[in-house]
Short mmCIF file of C-alpha atoms in Angstrom, two decimals:
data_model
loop_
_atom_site.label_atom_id
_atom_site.label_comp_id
_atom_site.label_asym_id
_atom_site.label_seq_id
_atom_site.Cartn_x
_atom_site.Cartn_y
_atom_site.Cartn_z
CA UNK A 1 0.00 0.00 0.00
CA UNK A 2 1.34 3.56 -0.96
CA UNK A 3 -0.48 6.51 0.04
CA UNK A 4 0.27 9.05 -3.05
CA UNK A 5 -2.02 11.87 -1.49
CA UNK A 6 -2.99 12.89 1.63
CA UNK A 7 -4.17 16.06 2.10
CA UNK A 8 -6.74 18.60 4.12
CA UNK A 9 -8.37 21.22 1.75
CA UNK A 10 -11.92 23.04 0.89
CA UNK A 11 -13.00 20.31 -1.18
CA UNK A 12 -12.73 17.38 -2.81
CA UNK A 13 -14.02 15.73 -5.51
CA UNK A 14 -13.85 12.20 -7.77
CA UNK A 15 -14.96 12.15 -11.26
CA UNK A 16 -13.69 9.38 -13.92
CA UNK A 17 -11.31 7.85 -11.31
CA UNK A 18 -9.22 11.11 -10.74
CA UNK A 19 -9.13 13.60 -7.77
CA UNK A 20 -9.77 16.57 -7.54
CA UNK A 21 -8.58 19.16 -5.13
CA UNK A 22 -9.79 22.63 -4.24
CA UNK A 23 -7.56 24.77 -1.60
CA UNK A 24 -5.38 22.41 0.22
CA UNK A 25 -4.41 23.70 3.12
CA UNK A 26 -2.18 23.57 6.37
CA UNK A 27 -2.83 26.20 8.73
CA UNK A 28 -6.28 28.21 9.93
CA UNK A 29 -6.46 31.25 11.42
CA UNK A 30 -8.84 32.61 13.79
CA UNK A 31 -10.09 34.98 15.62
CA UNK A 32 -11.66 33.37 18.66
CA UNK A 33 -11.49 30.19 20.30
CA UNK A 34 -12.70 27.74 19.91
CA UNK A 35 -12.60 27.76 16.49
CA UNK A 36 -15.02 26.69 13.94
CA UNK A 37 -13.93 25.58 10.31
CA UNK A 38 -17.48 25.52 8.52
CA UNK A 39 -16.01 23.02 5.66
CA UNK A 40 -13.43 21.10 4.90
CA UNK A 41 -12.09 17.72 3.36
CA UNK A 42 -9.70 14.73 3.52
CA UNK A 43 -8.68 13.70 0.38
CA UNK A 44 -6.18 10.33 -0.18
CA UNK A 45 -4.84 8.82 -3.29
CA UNK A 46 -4.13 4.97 -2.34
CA UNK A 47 -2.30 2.22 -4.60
CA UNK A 48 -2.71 -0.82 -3.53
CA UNK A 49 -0.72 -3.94 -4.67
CA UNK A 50 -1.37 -7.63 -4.28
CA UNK A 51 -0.42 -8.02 -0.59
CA UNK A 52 -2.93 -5.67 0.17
CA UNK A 53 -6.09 -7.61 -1.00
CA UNK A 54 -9.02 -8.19 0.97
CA UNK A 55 -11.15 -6.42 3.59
CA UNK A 56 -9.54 -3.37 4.72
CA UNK A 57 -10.55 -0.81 7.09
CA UNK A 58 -9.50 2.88 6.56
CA UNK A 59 -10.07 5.30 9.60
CA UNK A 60 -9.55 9.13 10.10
CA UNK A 61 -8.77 10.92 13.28
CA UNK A 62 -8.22 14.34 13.82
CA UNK A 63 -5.92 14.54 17.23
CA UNK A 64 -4.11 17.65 18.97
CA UNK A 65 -0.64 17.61 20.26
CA UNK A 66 -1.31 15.41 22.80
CA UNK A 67 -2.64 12.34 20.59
CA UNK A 68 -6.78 13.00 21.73
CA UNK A 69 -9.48 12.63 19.26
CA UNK A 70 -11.15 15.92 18.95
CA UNK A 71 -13.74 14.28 16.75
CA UNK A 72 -14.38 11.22 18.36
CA UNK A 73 -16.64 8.24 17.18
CA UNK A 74 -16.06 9.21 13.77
CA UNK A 75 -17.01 6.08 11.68
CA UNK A 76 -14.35 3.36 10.11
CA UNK A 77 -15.29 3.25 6.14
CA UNK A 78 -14.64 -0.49 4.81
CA UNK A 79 -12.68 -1.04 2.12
CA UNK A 80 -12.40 -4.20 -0.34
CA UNK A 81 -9.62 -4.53 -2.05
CA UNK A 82 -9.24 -6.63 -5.45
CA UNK A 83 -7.21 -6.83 -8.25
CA UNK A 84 -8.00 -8.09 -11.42
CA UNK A 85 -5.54 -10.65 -13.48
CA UNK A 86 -4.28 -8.31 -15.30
CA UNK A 87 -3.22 -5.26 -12.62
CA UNK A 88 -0.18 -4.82 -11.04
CA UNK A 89 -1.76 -2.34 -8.62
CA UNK A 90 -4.87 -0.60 -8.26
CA UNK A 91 -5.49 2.84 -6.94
CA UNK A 92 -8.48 4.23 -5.20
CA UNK A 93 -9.57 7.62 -4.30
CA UNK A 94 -11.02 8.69 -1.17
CA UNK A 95 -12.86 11.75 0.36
CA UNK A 96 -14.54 12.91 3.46
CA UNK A 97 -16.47 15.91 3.81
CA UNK A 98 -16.25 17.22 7.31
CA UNK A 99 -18.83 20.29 8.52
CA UNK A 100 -18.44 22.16 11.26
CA UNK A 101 -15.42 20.78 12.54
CA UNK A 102 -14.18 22.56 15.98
CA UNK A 103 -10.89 23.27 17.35
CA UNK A 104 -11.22 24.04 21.65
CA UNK A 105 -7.63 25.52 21.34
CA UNK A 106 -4.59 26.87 19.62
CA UNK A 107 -1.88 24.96 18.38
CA UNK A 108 -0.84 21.67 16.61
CA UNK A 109 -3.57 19.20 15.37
CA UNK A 110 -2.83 16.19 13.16
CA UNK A 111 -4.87 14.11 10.99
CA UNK A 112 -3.97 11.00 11.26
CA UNK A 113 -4.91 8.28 8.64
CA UNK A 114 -5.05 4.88 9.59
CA UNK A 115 -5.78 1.19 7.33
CA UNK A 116 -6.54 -2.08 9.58
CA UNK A 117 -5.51 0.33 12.70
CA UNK A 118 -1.85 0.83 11.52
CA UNK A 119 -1.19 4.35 10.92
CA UNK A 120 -0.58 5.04 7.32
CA UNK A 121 -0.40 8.72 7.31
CA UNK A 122 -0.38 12.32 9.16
CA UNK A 123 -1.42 15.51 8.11
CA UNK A 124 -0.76 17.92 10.01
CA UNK A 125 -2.96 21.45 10.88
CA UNK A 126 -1.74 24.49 12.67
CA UNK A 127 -4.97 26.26 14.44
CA UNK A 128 -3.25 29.57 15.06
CA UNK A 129 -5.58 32.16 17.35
CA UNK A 130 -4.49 35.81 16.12
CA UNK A 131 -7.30 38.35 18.48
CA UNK A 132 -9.08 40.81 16.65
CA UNK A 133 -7.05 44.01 16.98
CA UNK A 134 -8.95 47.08 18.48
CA UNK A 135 -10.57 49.72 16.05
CA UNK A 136 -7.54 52.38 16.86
CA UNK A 137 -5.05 49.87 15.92
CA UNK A 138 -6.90 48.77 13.02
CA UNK A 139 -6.65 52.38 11.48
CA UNK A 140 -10.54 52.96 12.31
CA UNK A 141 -11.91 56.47 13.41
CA UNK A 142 -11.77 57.75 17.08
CA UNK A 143 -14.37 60.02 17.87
#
């Protein structure tokens, strides 16, 4: 198993077998904590080879510095894996759409991507809080 992508961005999409990506991105900046990314995505590119046939399991975590779930419960998605005769390898596309996905602090966040509970992958998120600067700083009016 090779994992060709992994990646956190806006969106991502599948059409005839190729992915698509829209904004990938590392870090999100806020203004107040906790933080609240409306949307986002994890997108992976997988090749799998002969070894890796069969009844897979492919789980996402998102985890802060500390190695805690801040989305816990989040569902395993099952994979079969087959090739036919004539493959060497086969490679699939994944996505997950995540909503409203919140962040209770600053700092370093990981997601970590996992197949049969062996961790396959890490991408890694830096929630940064920057506070909203006051109007006179800002260059507003003083009256």
């Amino acid at each position: 198993m090779n994992i060709q992508v992994a990646v956190l961005c806006d969106a991502a999409t599948v059409e005839n077998e190729k992915l698509n990506l829209l904004g990938a991105f590392d870090t999100i900046i806020t203004h107040q904590l906790p933080a609240v990314h409306p949307q986002c995505a994890v997108a992976l590119r997988v090749t799998f080879t002969p070894g890796d046939e069969g009844r897979r399991a492919l789980t996402i975590n998102f985890i802060n510095a500390d190695g805690r779930s801040i989305m816990p419960n989040f569902p395993q998605i099952p994979v079969e894996v087959a090739l036919p005769e004539d493959l060497h390898f086969v490679t699939r596309n994944f996505t997950v759409s995540i909503q409203q996905l919140q962040f209770p602090e600053a700092g370093l966040y990981s997601v970590d991507v996992r197949f049969d509970d062996v961790s396959r992958a890490s991408i890694p998120l830096l929630v940064k809080h920057v506070p909203p600067r006051p109007p006179e700083e800002a260059g507003g009016r003083q009256d």
